[in-house]
Amino acid sequence: MVIFALESSCDETAVAVVRDGCEVLSSELFSQADMHALYGGVVPEIASRNHVSAIGKLCDLALSKAGIKKTDIDAVAVTYAPGLIGALLVGVNYAKGLALALDVPLIPVHHIKGHIAANYIAFPELTPPFLCLVVSGGNSLIADVKGYTDIDIIGRSRDDAAGECFDKAARILGLGYPGGPALDKLAQGGDDSLFDLPCPVIENAPYDMSFSGLKTAFVNIVHNKEQKGESLDTASLAASFTRTVSDILVPRVIAAALKLGHDKISVAGGVAANSRIRSDFIKAARANNLSIFIPPPGLCGDNAAMIGSQAYYEFKAGNTADMNLDAKASMDLSSLCGEQI
Ligand code: KG4
C-alpha cells in the first residue's frame, strides 16, 4: 500500500511516500528554522504562510523522487493534531483536496503516534508491545505501546517539554534557534559534574517529569555570572544540564519498563537525537537486559515518513476520515486509543 504523507504541525513542511508502513520511497523536508531564528523561536503566522508557499512544490518533489505517478497513491495521510493550528490547517486542507481529487482514503495521524512510528522505519523488526519515550519540542511523555494504534500514556511532563528546555537554555547562551543541536555540541567539551541542577521527583507519579525548575536554575546561573561580571564555563554548564535532563528521563523509562514487564524500549522525537541521552539510554538498557531502539537523528525530528508509517497501521485499524476532518491544536493521545476518529 503506497501512502502519500504530509506533516506541517510546526515549522517543518514535510512530504513523504511510504510503502507498507516501513519502506520509504521518498521523504522531503523544508525547514523554516532560519526564518524563525531571528525571533528566537517559532512565530506561528510565519510558519503557516511558509507552509502554504512550500507544500505544493514539496509534494511534486516527493512524488518525482519516489518515482511514482499520482495514480499510484493508495491513500493520503496527514498530521491533524497536535500542533500550531494555522500550520496544521495547511497540511490538513492540502491532504483533503488531494484525497478528494484522487478518490483515495484520507488517514488522519496524531503527531506523537508518528514519532513512535519512526521506529518501525528504522527497525522493521520492532513490533509492539514496547515502551517508548517521546521527547520533542512540544512533548515529553512515556507511552506504553500495546499495539500499533493502542497506546497508553503512563507519564508526562507536568510543565515544559524537554526540547523546549533545551531551546531556552541554548537561547540564553546565545546559541540561536533551535538550540538543542548546538547545546549538544557545546556540552561535549564540558565537565558534567561542575553544576548541580534540580532533578525533581513528583510525589505519587513516578513516571511524570518536570523541566521548568531546571530551566529556571540554568537561567539564574547565567544571569548571576553576568551580573557579577564573572566568566562562565558554558561547556560545563551545557554538559551538566544535559546530564540532568538524562537523569530525569533514563531512570523513569527503565523503571516503567521493568514495572510493566516490557523487554523493549525506544526513544523518539527531536531530543532523541541528543548524543549524551542516546548513549545513557543504551548503557542503561544493557545494564537491565532490555533491547533498545533509537531511530537515527534524521528520523527523530519532525518528518513525514513517520506519518506515512503510522498511517498504514491506522488504515489497517479502520481509522480513516471524511472531508469533515479538522485540525486540532491539542489532543491527548490517550483519548484516541481504541476510538474511531
Ligand atoms: O521532534 P521535533 O523535531 O519537533 C517537535 O515535534 O516538537 O523536536 C524539536 C526539538 C527542539 O526543541 C530541538 O532543540 C530538539 O528537538 N533537539 C535536540 C537535539 N536535536 C533536536 N535537543 C537536544 N539535543 C539534540 N541533539
Short mmCIF file of C-alpha atoms and ligand atoms in Angstrom, two decimals:
data_model
loop_
_atom_site.label_atom_id
_atom_site.label_comp_id
_atom_site.label_asym_id
_atom_site.label_seq_id
_atom_site.Cartn_x
_atom_site.Cartn_y
_atom_site.Cartn_z
CA MET A 1 0.00 0.00 0.00
CA VAL A 2 1.52 3.34 -1.12
CA ILE A 3 0.76 6.21 1.26
CA PHE A 4 1.43 9.86 0.44
CA ALA A 5 2.02 11.61 3.78
CA LEU A 6 2.09 15.26 4.84
CA GLU A 7 3.36 16.86 8.06
CA SER A 8 3.06 20.57 8.85
CA SER A 9 2.44 20.74 12.61
CA CYS A 10 5.20 23.24 13.43
CA ASP A 11 7.96 24.86 11.38
CA GLU A 12 8.84 21.98 9.08
CA THR A 13 6.92 21.28 5.89
CA ALA A 14 7.42 17.60 5.14
CA VAL A 15 6.10 15.20 2.49
CA ALA A 16 6.91 11.50 2.08
CA VAL A 17 5.88 8.44 0.13
CA VAL A 18 5.88 5.27 2.24
CA ARG A 19 5.04 1.72 1.18
CA ASP A 20 3.51 -0.76 3.66
CA GLY A 21 4.49 1.21 6.76
CA CYS A 22 8.25 0.81 6.58
CA GLU A 23 9.64 1.31 3.06
CA VAL A 24 10.36 4.99 2.47
CA LEU A 25 10.25 5.76 -1.27
CA SER A 26 10.91 9.46 -0.71
CA SER A 27 10.99 11.86 2.22
CA GLU A 28 11.31 15.61 1.59
CA LEU A 29 11.64 18.33 4.18
CA PHE A 30 11.60 22.11 4.02
CA SER A 31 12.84 23.53 7.32
CA GLN A 32 11.88 27.08 8.20
CA ALA A 33 14.34 27.23 11.13
CA ASP A 34 16.33 30.10 9.57
CA MET A 35 13.19 32.20 9.19
CA HIS A 36 12.32 31.81 12.88
CA ALA A 37 15.90 32.10 14.21
CA LEU A 38 15.67 35.90 14.04
CA TYR A 39 12.85 35.79 16.63
CA GLY A 40 14.43 33.11 18.85
CA GLY A 41 11.53 30.70 18.36
CA VAL A 42 8.70 29.71 16.04
CA VAL A 43 6.33 32.51 15.02
CA PRO A 44 3.03 30.74 14.19
CA GLU A 45 1.87 33.16 11.49
CA ILE A 46 5.20 32.98 9.65
CA ALA A 47 5.10 29.17 9.89
CA SER A 48 1.60 29.00 8.33
CA ARG A 49 2.49 31.28 5.43
CA ASN A 50 5.65 29.36 4.63
CA HIS A 51 3.81 26.03 4.67
CA VAL A 52 1.41 27.47 2.08
CA SER A 53 4.22 28.51 -0.24
CA ALA A 54 6.29 25.31 0.17
CA ILE A 55 3.76 22.49 0.24
CA GLY A 56 2.85 22.25 -3.47
CA LYS A 57 6.43 22.16 -4.73
CA LEU A 58 7.45 19.72 -1.97
CA CYS A 59 4.63 17.35 -2.98
CA ASP A 60 5.80 17.40 -6.61
CA LEU A 61 9.36 16.71 -5.46
CA ALA A 62 8.36 13.82 -3.17
CA LEU A 63 6.36 12.25 -5.99
CA SER A 64 9.15 12.51 -8.55
CA LYS A 65 11.83 11.27 -6.11
CA ALA A 66 9.64 8.27 -5.25
CA GLY A 67 9.40 7.53 -8.98
CA ILE A 68 5.62 7.16 -8.88
CA LYS A 69 2.64 8.84 -10.51
CA LYS A 70 -0.29 10.38 -8.59
CA THR A 71 -2.44 7.46 -9.73
CA ASP A 72 -0.12 5.06 -7.83
CA ILE A 73 -1.12 6.63 -4.50
CA ASP A 74 -3.42 4.35 -2.48
CA ALA A 75 -4.14 6.78 0.39
CA VAL A 76 -3.26 10.26 1.64
CA ALA A 77 -2.16 10.71 5.29
CA VAL A 78 -1.77 13.90 7.27
CA THR A 79 -0.84 15.10 10.75
CA TYR A 80 -4.03 16.65 12.10
CA ALA A 81 -3.10 17.08 15.82
CA PRO A 82 -1.48 18.38 17.96
CA GLY A 83 0.47 21.45 16.81
CA LEU A 84 0.15 25.07 15.70
CA ILE A 85 -3.40 25.35 14.43
CA GLY A 86 -2.64 27.53 11.40
CA ALA A 87 0.27 25.30 10.41
CA LEU A 88 -1.76 22.09 10.80
CA LEU A 89 -4.59 23.52 8.72
CA VAL A 90 -2.32 23.91 5.70
CA GLY A 91 -1.43 20.20 5.66
CA VAL A 92 -4.95 19.04 6.51
CA ASN A 93 -6.58 21.08 3.75
CA TYR A 94 -3.98 20.09 1.18
CA ALA A 95 -4.43 16.41 2.11
CA LYS A 96 -8.21 16.67 1.92
CA GLY A 97 -8.02 18.21 -1.56
CA LEU A 98 -5.57 15.57 -2.76
CA ALA A 99 -7.55 12.64 -1.35
CA LEU A 100 -10.75 14.01 -2.90
CA ALA A 101 -9.14 14.59 -6.29
CA LEU A 102 -7.54 11.12 -6.36
CA ASP A 103 -10.59 9.45 -4.81
CA VAL A 104 -8.47 7.61 -2.20
CA PRO A 105 -8.88 7.28 1.59
CA LEU A 106 -7.79 10.11 3.88
CA ILE A 107 -5.91 8.96 7.00
CA PRO A 108 -5.53 11.36 9.96
CA VAL A 109 -2.42 10.78 12.10
CA HIS A 110 -1.68 12.02 15.62
CA HIS A 111 1.78 13.63 15.62
CA ILE A 112 3.03 11.73 18.68
CA LYS A 113 1.99 8.40 17.19
CA GLY A 114 4.03 9.44 14.16
CA HIS A 115 7.14 9.97 16.30
CA ILE A 116 6.68 6.49 17.78
CA ALA A 117 6.27 5.02 14.27
CA ALA A 118 9.65 6.43 13.17
CA ASN A 119 10.93 3.30 14.93
CA TYR A 120 9.10 0.98 12.50
CA ILE A 121 11.01 2.58 9.62
CA ALA A 122 14.39 2.43 11.34
CA PHE A 123 13.80 -1.04 12.83
CA PRO A 124 11.36 -3.09 10.72
CA GLU A 125 11.88 -5.97 13.16
CA LEU A 126 10.39 -3.93 16.03
CA THR A 127 6.77 -4.77 16.81
CA PRO A 128 4.56 -3.74 19.77
CA PRO A 129 4.37 -4.16 22.69
CA PHE A 130 7.19 -1.88 23.83
CA LEU A 131 7.71 1.23 25.92
CA CYS A 132 8.51 4.48 24.12
CA LEU A 133 9.79 7.78 25.46
CA VAL A 134 8.76 10.65 23.18
CA VAL A 135 10.83 13.78 23.81
CA SER A 136 10.35 16.64 21.39
CA GLY A 137 9.97 20.43 21.29
CA GLY A 138 6.35 20.26 22.40
CA ASN A 139 6.00 16.98 24.28
CA SER A 140 7.76 14.75 26.82
CA LEU A 141 5.89 11.57 27.61
CA ILE A 142 6.28 7.87 28.25
CA ALA A 143 4.00 5.73 26.10
CA ASP A 144 3.01 2.13 26.70
CA VAL A 145 2.75 0.98 23.07
CA LYS A 146 0.43 -2.01 23.49
CA GLY A 147 -0.37 -2.17 19.78
CA TYR A 148 0.28 -0.05 16.67
CA THR A 149 -2.80 2.06 17.41
CA ASP A 150 -3.37 1.12 21.05
CA ILE A 151 -1.21 3.41 23.16
CA ASP A 152 -1.45 4.48 26.81
CA ILE A 153 0.41 7.45 28.26
CA ILE A 154 1.85 6.42 31.62
CA GLY A 155 3.96 9.50 32.35
CA ARG A 156 4.37 13.02 31.04
CA SER A 157 5.98 16.36 31.79
CA ARG A 158 3.90 18.43 34.17
CA ASP A 159 5.25 21.65 32.62
CA ASP A 160 7.77 22.28 29.83
CA ALA A 161 8.82 19.74 27.24
CA ALA A 162 12.46 18.64 27.30
CA GLY A 163 13.10 20.16 23.85
CA GLU A 164 11.61 23.48 24.93
CA CYS A 165 14.00 23.44 27.88
CA PHE A 166 16.99 22.74 25.57
CA ASP A 167 15.91 25.61 23.31
CA LYS A 168 15.55 28.05 26.21
CA ALA A 169 18.93 27.08 27.71
CA ALA A 170 20.62 27.47 24.32
CA ARG A 171 18.94 30.80 23.73
CA ILE A 172 20.21 32.25 27.00
CA LEU A 173 23.74 31.22 25.93
CA GLY A 174 23.20 32.93 22.56
CA LEU A 175 23.35 29.67 20.61
CA GLY A 176 20.39 30.52 18.34
CA TYR A 177 17.27 28.54 17.41
CA PRO A 178 16.70 25.61 17.51
CA GLY A 179 19.22 25.29 20.31
CA GLY A 180 19.21 21.55 21.03
CA PRO A 181 21.85 20.53 18.47
CA ALA A 182 24.15 23.48 19.36
CA LEU A 183 23.89 22.75 23.10
CA ASP A 184 24.61 19.08 22.40
CA LYS A 185 27.83 20.05 20.61
CA LEU A 186 28.89 22.56 23.28
CA ALA A 187 28.31 20.00 26.07
CA GLN A 188 30.81 17.60 24.56
CA GLY A 189 33.75 19.70 25.75
CA GLY A 190 32.43 20.19 29.30
CA ASP A 191 32.58 18.66 32.77
CA ASP A 192 29.07 17.34 33.51
CA SER A 193 29.60 17.38 37.29
CA LEU A 194 30.52 21.07 37.65
CA PHE A 195 26.95 22.37 38.17
CA ASP A 196 24.37 20.85 40.46
CA LEU A 197 20.96 21.34 38.83
CA PRO A 198 17.49 20.28 40.04
CA CYS A 199 16.25 16.82 39.14
CA PRO A 200 12.71 16.84 40.61
CA VAL A 201 10.61 13.87 41.66
CA ILE A 202 6.83 14.16 41.53
CA GLU A 203 5.06 12.67 44.51
CA ASN A 204 2.81 9.70 43.71
CA ALA A 205 3.56 9.99 39.98
CA PRO A 206 6.84 8.11 39.48
CA TYR A 207 6.84 8.43 35.67
CA ASP A 208 5.86 12.10 35.45
CA MET A 209 8.57 14.68 34.88
CA SER A 210 9.19 18.39 35.36
CA PHE A 211 11.64 20.60 33.49
CA SER A 212 10.65 24.15 34.44
CA GLY A 213 12.80 24.23 37.62
CA LEU A 214 15.80 23.06 35.63
CA LYS A 215 15.20 25.77 33.06
CA THR A 216 14.93 28.47 35.74
CA ALA A 217 18.07 27.23 37.55
CA PHE A 218 20.01 27.34 34.27
CA VAL A 219 18.84 30.90 33.50
CA ASN A 220 19.67 32.03 37.07
CA ILE A 221 23.24 30.68 36.86
CA VAL A 222 23.84 32.56 33.60
CA HIS A 223 22.31 35.82 34.87
CA ASN A 224 24.12 35.59 38.19
CA LYS A 225 27.50 35.24 36.49
CA GLU A 226 26.67 38.11 34.12
CA GLN A 227 25.64 40.40 36.98
CA LYS A 228 28.84 39.66 38.90
CA GLY A 229 30.93 40.07 35.76
CA GLU A 230 32.35 36.57 36.26
CA SER A 231 33.28 34.21 33.47
CA LEU A 232 31.15 31.14 32.92
CA ASP A 233 32.27 27.69 31.82
CA THR A 234 29.45 27.34 29.28
CA ALA A 235 30.60 23.92 28.06
CA SER A 236 30.41 22.51 31.60
CA LEU A 237 27.05 24.18 32.19
CA ALA A 238 25.74 22.63 28.96
CA ALA A 239 27.17 19.23 29.96
CA SER A 240 25.69 19.44 33.48
CA PHE A 241 22.33 20.49 32.03
CA THR A 242 22.29 17.59 29.54
CA ARG A 243 23.31 15.13 32.26
CA THR A 244 20.42 16.39 34.41
CA VAL A 245 17.88 16.00 31.56
CA SER A 246 19.22 12.49 31.04
CA ASP A 247 18.97 11.81 34.80
CA ILE A 248 15.31 12.85 34.66
CA LEU A 249 14.50 10.69 31.62
CA VAL A 250 16.53 7.49 31.76
CA PRO A 251 15.65 6.10 35.25
CA ARG A 252 11.93 6.73 34.69
CA VAL A 253 11.83 4.83 31.42
CA ILE A 254 13.87 1.91 32.80
CA ALA A 255 11.72 1.71 35.96
CA ALA A 256 8.49 1.85 33.92
CA ALA A 257 9.69 -0.86 31.53
CA LEU A 258 10.63 -3.18 34.40
CA LYS A 259 7.38 -2.48 36.24
CA LEU A 260 5.20 -3.09 33.16
CA GLY A 261 7.24 -6.12 32.10
CA HIS A 262 8.47 -4.72 28.78
CA ASP A 263 11.69 -6.10 27.36
CA LYS A 264 11.95 -3.47 24.59
CA ILE A 265 12.28 0.28 24.99
CA SER A 266 12.59 3.02 22.43
CA VAL A 267 13.24 6.75 22.37
CA ALA A 268 11.70 9.08 19.76
CA GLY A 269 11.29 12.80 18.99
CA GLY A 270 13.82 15.57 18.31
CA VAL A 271 15.59 15.30 21.69
CA ALA A 272 16.29 11.61 20.97
CA ALA A 273 18.98 12.96 18.62
CA ASN A 274 20.98 14.12 21.66
CA SER A 275 24.29 12.25 21.82
CA ARG A 276 24.52 12.06 25.64
CA ILE A 277 20.91 10.97 26.08
CA ARG A 278 21.31 8.30 23.39
CA SER A 279 24.42 6.85 24.99
CA ASP A 280 22.95 6.94 28.52
CA PHE A 281 19.88 5.04 27.30
CA ILE A 282 21.99 2.44 25.53
CA LYS A 283 24.10 1.86 28.67
CA ALA A 284 21.06 1.69 30.99
CA ALA A 285 19.19 -0.68 28.67
CA ARG A 286 22.18 -3.02 28.51
CA ALA A 287 22.57 -2.98 32.29
CA ASN A 288 18.92 -4.02 32.66
CA ASN A 289 18.81 -6.58 29.83
CA LEU A 290 16.40 -4.50 27.76
CA SER A 291 16.52 -4.16 23.97
CA ILE A 292 16.84 -0.52 22.97
CA PHE A 293 15.68 1.17 19.75
CA ILE A 294 16.55 4.79 18.93
CA PRO A 295 15.99 5.95 15.33
CA PRO A 296 18.87 7.72 13.53
CA PRO A 297 18.85 11.51 14.16
CA GLY A 298 17.21 12.20 10.77
CA LEU A 299 14.14 10.23 11.84
CA CYS A 300 13.98 11.69 15.38
CA GLY A 301 12.92 15.21 14.37
CA ASP A 302 9.70 16.03 12.53
CA ASN A 303 9.36 14.30 9.16
CA ALA A 304 6.55 12.94 7.01
CA ALA A 305 7.91 9.39 6.63
CA MET A 306 6.90 8.66 10.24
CA ILE A 307 3.38 9.92 9.46
CA GLY A 308 3.20 7.64 6.41
CA SER A 309 4.33 4.72 8.56
CA GLN A 310 1.76 5.23 11.32
CA ALA A 311 -0.94 5.87 8.69
CA TYR A 312 -0.51 2.33 7.37
CA TYR A 313 -1.44 0.90 10.78
CA GLU A 314 -4.26 3.42 11.27
CA PHE A 315 -5.70 2.36 7.91
CA LYS A 316 -5.48 -1.32 8.88
CA ALA A 317 -7.35 -0.45 12.10
CA GLY A 318 -10.08 1.29 10.05
CA ASN A 319 -9.15 4.80 11.15
CA THR A 320 -9.91 6.93 8.12
CA ALA A 321 -11.62 10.32 7.91
CA ASP A 322 -14.03 12.09 5.61
CA MET A 323 -13.96 15.66 4.30
CA ASN A 324 -15.12 16.95 7.70
CA LEU A 325 -11.66 16.27 9.15
CA ASP A 326 -10.44 19.28 11.11
CA ALA A 327 -7.05 20.18 12.59
CA LYS A 328 -6.76 20.22 16.38
CA ALA A 329 -4.14 22.28 18.23
CA SER A 330 -4.22 19.95 21.22
CA MET A 331 -5.39 16.40 21.60
CA ASP A 332 -4.48 13.90 24.26
CA LEU A 333 -3.15 10.70 22.78
CA SER A 334 -4.79 8.50 25.41
CA SER A 335 -8.24 9.85 24.50
CA LEU A 336 -7.83 8.41 21.00
CA CYS A 337 -6.98 4.86 21.93
CA GLY A 338 -9.35 2.33 20.51
CA GLU A 339 -11.67 5.02 19.18
CA GLN A 340 -12.72 5.76 15.65
CA ILE A 341 -11.53 9.26 14.67
O1 KG4 B 1 10.52 16.36 17.21
P1 KG4 B 1 10.90 17.75 16.88
O2 KG4 B 1 11.63 17.99 15.58
O3 KG4 B 1 9.65 18.71 16.85
C1 KG4 B 1 8.55 18.55 17.66
O4 KG4 B 1 7.69 17.68 17.35
O5 KG4 B 1 8.49 19.30 18.66
O6 KG4 B 1 11.78 18.27 18.11
C2 KG4 B 1 12.40 19.51 18.09
C3 KG4 B 1 13.15 19.68 19.39
C4 KG4 B 1 13.74 21.07 19.54
O7 KG4 B 1 13.41 21.53 20.83
C5 KG4 B 1 15.23 20.83 19.37
O8 KG4 B 1 16.05 21.76 20.05
C6 KG4 B 1 15.37 19.43 19.94
O9 KG4 B 1 14.24 18.74 19.46
N1 KG4 B 1 16.62 18.78 19.50
C7 KG4 B 1 17.62 18.43 20.34
C8 KG4 B 1 18.66 17.89 19.53
N2 KG4 B 1 18.24 17.93 18.24
C9 KG4 B 1 16.98 18.48 18.24
N3 KG4 B 1 17.72 18.53 21.68
C10 KG4 B 1 18.86 18.09 22.25
N4 KG4 B 1 19.91 17.59 21.54
C11 KG4 B 1 19.84 17.46 20.19
N5 KG4 B 1 20.87 16.95 19.51
#
